[in-house]
Short mmCIF file of C-alpha atoms in Angstrom, two decimals:
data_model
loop_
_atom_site.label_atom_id
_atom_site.label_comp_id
_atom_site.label_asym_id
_atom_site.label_seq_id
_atom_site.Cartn_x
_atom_site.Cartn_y
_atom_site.Cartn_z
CA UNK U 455 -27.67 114.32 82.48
CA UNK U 456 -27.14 110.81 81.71
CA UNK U 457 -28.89 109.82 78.18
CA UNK U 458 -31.24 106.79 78.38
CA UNK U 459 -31.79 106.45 75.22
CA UNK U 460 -28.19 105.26 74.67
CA UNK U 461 -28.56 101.78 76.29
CA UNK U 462 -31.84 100.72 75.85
CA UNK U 463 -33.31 97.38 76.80
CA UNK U 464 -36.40 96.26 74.27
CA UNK U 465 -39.07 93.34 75.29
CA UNK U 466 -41.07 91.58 72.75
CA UNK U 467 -44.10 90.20 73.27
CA UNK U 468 -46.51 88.51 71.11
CA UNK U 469 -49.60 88.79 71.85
CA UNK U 470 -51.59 87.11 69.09
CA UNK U 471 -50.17 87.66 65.86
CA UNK U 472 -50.19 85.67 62.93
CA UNK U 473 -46.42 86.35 63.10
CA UNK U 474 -45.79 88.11 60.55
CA UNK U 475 -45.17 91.43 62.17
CA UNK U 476 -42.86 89.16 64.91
CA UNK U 477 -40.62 87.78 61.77
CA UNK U 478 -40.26 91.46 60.60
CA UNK U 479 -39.48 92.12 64.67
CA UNK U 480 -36.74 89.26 64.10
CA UNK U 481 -35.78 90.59 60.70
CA UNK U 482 -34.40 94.28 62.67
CA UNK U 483 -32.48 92.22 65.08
CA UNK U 484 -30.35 91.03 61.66
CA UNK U 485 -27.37 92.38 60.42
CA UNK U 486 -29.24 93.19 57.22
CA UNK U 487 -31.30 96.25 59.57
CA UNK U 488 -29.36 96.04 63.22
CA UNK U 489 -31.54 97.61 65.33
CA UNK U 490 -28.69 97.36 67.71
CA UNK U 491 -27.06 99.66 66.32
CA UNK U 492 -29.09 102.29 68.07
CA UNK U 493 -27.60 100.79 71.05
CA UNK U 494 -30.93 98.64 71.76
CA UNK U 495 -30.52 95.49 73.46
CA UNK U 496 -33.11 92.61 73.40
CA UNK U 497 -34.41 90.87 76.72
CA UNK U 498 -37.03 88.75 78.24
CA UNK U 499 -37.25 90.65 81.15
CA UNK U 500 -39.37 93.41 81.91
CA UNK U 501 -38.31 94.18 85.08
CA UNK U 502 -35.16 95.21 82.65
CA UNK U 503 -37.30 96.21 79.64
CA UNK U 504 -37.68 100.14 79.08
CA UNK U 505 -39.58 99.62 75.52
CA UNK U 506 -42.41 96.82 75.35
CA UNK U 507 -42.82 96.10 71.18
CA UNK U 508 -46.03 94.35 71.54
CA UNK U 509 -47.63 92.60 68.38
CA UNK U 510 -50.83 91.16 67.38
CA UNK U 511 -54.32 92.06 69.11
CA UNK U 512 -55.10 91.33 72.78
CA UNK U 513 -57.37 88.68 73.30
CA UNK U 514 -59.03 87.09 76.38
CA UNK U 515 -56.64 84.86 77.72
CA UNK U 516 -53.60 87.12 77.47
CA UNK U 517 -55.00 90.36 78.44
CA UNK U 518 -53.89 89.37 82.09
CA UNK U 519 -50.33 88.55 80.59
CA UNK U 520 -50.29 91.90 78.91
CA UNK U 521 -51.33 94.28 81.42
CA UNK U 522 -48.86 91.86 83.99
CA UNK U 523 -45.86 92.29 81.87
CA UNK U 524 -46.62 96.33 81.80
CA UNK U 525 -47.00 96.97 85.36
CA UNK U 526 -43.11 94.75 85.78
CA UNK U 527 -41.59 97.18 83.32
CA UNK U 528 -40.01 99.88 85.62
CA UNK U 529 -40.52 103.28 84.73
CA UNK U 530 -40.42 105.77 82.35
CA UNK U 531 -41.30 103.23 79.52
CA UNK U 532 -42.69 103.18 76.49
CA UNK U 533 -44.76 100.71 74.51
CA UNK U 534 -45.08 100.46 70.68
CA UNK U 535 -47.70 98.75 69.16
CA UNK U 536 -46.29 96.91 65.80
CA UNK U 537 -48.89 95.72 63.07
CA UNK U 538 -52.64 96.58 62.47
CA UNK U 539 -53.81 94.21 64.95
CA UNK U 540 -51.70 95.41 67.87
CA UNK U 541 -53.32 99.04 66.76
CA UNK U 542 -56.81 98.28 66.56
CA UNK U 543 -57.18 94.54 66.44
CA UNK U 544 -57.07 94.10 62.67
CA UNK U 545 -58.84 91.74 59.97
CA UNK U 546 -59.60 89.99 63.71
CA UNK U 547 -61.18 92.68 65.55
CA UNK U 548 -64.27 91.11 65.09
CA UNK U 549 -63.87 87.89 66.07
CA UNK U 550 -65.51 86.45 69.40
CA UNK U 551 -62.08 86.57 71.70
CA UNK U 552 -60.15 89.72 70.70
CA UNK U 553 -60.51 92.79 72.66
CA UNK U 554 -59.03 95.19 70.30
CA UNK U 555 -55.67 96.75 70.12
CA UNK U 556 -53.23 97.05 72.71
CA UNK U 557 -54.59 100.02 73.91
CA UNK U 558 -57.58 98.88 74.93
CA UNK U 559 -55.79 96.97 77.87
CA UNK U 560 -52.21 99.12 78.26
CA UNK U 561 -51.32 102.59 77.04
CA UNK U 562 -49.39 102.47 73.65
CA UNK U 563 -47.14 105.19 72.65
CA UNK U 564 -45.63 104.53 69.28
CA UNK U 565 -48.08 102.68 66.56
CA UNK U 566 -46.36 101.16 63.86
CA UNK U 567 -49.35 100.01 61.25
CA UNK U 568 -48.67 97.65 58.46
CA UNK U 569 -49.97 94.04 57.49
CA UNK U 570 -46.81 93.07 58.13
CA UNK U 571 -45.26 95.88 59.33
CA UNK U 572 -42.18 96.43 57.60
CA UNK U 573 -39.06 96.25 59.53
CA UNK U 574 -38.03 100.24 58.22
CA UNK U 575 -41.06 101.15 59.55
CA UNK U 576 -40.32 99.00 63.12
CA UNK U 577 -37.33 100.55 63.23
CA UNK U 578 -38.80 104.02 62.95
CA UNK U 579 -41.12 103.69 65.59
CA UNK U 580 -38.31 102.18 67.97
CA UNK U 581 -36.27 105.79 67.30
CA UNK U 582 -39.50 107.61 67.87
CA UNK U 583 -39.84 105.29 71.19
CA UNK U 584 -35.79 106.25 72.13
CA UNK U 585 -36.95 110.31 71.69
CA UNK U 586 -39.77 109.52 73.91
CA UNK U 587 -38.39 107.48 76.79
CA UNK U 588 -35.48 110.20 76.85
CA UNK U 589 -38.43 113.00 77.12
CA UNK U 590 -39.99 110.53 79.83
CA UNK U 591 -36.74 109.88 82.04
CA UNK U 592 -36.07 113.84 81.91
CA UNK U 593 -39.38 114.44 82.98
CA UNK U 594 -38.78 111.79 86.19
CA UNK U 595 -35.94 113.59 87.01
CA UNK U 596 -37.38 117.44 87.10
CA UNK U 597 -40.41 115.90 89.19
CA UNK U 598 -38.26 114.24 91.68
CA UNK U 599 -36.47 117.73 92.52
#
């Protein structure tokens, strides 16, 4: 059975962050962490995407964009939520226009907490994500026989 998890393709989205969790995103594309070492590539696509790193917390004008961009992604996929706000919406979870984390609008698979999250602890969560997605695509398969 052909591994997944060997070539995946990774979308990020910010959703409203402050960006510091997307710099620390941007800091594990670096030679210093090389995320693609894991065999990872980055796109803007997600009718290519199998992992959707999503940080900051949903608000009201890009819950549409959210939940758009996850129904594109083909499956199985896997979405990681990166930051405290992309958990549960943060030090902003109160104000007027945020919904909440990214679960309230998508299922998220993988949280990565941290105010900014560090990029170790990105990284983690993406090899967490690559177990997953392989568990998900094997799972696809024995339901299609």
């Amino acid at each position: 059975m052909a591994k997944i998890s060997k070539s995946p393709w990774l979308l990020h989205y910010d959703a409203s962050s402050c960006n510091g969790c997307d710099i620390e995103v941007l800091a594990c594309l670096t030679p210093i962490y090389d995320i693609e070492r894991f065999g990872i590539i980055n796109t803007g696509d997600p009718k290519q995407a199998d992992i959707l790193l999503i940080t900051g917390g949903v608000n009201t004008q890009n819950k549409a964009v959210v939940e758009q961009i996850y129904s594109q992604m083909p499956n199985p996929k896997v979405v990681v939520a990166v930051g405290i706000c992309a958990c549960s919406g943060g030090v902003f979870k109160d104000c007027y226009n945020i919904i909440g984390g990214v679960d309230k609008v998508i299922p998220v698979d993988i949280y990565v907490p941290g105010c900014a999250a560090r990029p170790e602890s990105i990284i983690d969560g993406v090899v967490k994500a690559l177990d997953l997605l392989q568990k998900k695509h094997e799972e696809m398969k024995t339901e299609a026989h």
